[in-house]
């Protein structure tokens, strides 16, 4: 299976950050250059979006799971979301 097809299967299940998708594809032994090409295509096409992934995680963690903002901010950082993107997602929720 190609890195692109594998990535599509991964993001069909749940929103992933670019960093998470990269790590999972590399863990599945896809060549790094194939992974980067697949990620670039997914980002360009809008299928992979850190802002959307951050917002989805923040909404679920804050509203459904009842976690605190500091914890959710840390979780977003662990998922590879940039600090500014994470702050915006938390502010929106």
Short mmCIF file of C-alpha atoms in Angstrom, two decimals:
data_model
loop_
_atom_site.label_atom_id
_atom_site.label_comp_id
_atom_site.label_asym_id
_atom_site.label_seq_id
_atom_site.Cartn_x
_atom_site.Cartn_y
_atom_site.Cartn_z
CA UNK A 1 0.00 0.00 0.00
CA UNK A 2 1.30 3.48 -0.82
CA UNK A 3 2.01 6.04 1.90
CA UNK A 4 -0.78 8.22 0.48
CA UNK A 5 -3.38 5.43 0.58
CA UNK A 6 -2.26 4.42 4.06
CA UNK A 7 -2.55 8.04 5.25
CA UNK A 8 -6.06 8.28 3.84
CA UNK A 9 -7.05 5.22 5.83
CA UNK A 10 -5.56 6.72 8.98
CA UNK A 11 -7.29 10.08 8.69
CA UNK A 12 -10.60 8.48 7.73
CA UNK A 13 -10.82 7.13 11.30
CA UNK A 14 -10.08 10.40 13.13
CA UNK A 15 -8.46 13.78 12.73
CA UNK A 16 -4.68 13.56 12.98
CA UNK A 17 -2.06 16.27 13.07
CA UNK A 18 0.59 16.29 10.37
CA UNK A 19 3.14 15.14 12.96
CA UNK A 20 0.98 12.23 14.09
CA UNK A 21 0.31 11.12 10.54
CA UNK A 22 4.03 11.35 9.70
CA UNK A 23 4.98 9.25 12.74
CA UNK A 24 2.41 6.58 11.98
CA UNK A 25 3.43 6.30 8.34
CA UNK A 26 7.12 6.06 9.26
CA UNK A 27 6.24 3.40 11.87
CA UNK A 28 4.64 1.44 9.04
CA UNK A 29 8.00 1.50 7.22
CA UNK A 30 7.06 3.83 4.38
CA UNK A 31 10.11 5.58 2.89
CA UNK A 32 10.54 9.11 4.28
CA UNK A 33 10.36 10.73 0.83
CA UNK A 34 7.04 8.94 0.11
CA UNK A 35 5.68 10.04 3.48
CA UNK A 36 6.59 13.68 2.88
CA UNK A 37 5.08 13.61 -0.61
CA UNK A 38 1.86 12.07 0.73
CA UNK A 39 1.64 14.61 3.56
CA UNK A 40 2.23 17.52 1.19
CA UNK A 41 -0.56 16.28 -1.07
CA UNK A 42 -2.97 15.77 1.83
CA UNK A 43 -2.26 19.22 3.26
CA UNK A 44 -2.59 20.83 -0.17
CA UNK A 45 -5.93 19.09 -0.76
CA UNK A 46 -7.21 20.01 2.71
CA UNK A 47 -7.56 16.42 3.91
CA UNK A 48 -4.95 16.95 6.61
CA UNK A 49 -5.17 20.17 8.63
CA UNK A 50 -3.56 20.86 12.01
CA UNK A 51 -6.09 23.59 12.79
CA UNK A 52 -9.02 21.26 12.23
CA UNK A 53 -7.34 18.46 14.22
CA UNK A 54 -6.59 20.84 17.10
CA UNK A 55 -10.14 22.15 17.17
CA UNK A 56 -11.63 18.63 17.10
CA UNK A 57 -9.40 17.44 19.93
CA UNK A 58 -9.98 20.56 22.02
CA UNK A 59 -13.76 20.36 21.60
CA UNK A 60 -13.90 16.69 22.57
CA UNK A 61 -11.45 17.01 25.46
CA UNK A 62 -13.05 20.11 26.96
CA UNK A 63 -16.74 19.58 26.33
CA UNK A 64 -17.15 15.81 26.31
CA UNK A 65 -14.37 14.59 28.56
CA UNK A 66 -14.34 17.61 30.86
CA UNK A 67 -10.58 18.10 30.85
CA UNK A 68 -8.98 21.39 31.86
CA UNK A 69 -7.53 23.87 29.39
CA UNK A 70 -3.94 23.42 30.60
CA UNK A 71 -4.15 19.66 30.13
CA UNK A 72 -5.70 20.02 26.67
CA UNK A 73 -3.02 22.53 25.66
CA UNK A 74 -0.35 20.03 26.72
CA UNK A 75 -2.09 17.23 24.80
CA UNK A 76 -2.21 19.37 21.67
CA UNK A 77 1.49 20.13 22.00
CA UNK A 78 2.20 16.40 22.38
CA UNK A 79 0.24 15.81 19.16
CA UNK A 80 2.63 18.14 17.33
CA UNK A 81 0.27 21.10 17.08
CA UNK A 82 1.98 24.51 17.05
CA UNK A 83 1.39 26.61 20.15
CA UNK A 84 -0.46 29.39 18.28
CA UNK A 85 -2.76 26.91 16.55
CA UNK A 86 -3.48 25.19 19.87
CA UNK A 87 -4.21 28.51 21.59
CA UNK A 88 -6.63 29.49 18.84
CA UNK A 89 -8.43 26.12 19.04
CA UNK A 90 -8.79 26.48 22.81
CA UNK A 91 -10.09 30.03 22.45
CA UNK A 92 -12.66 28.94 19.87
CA UNK A 93 -14.07 26.16 22.01
#
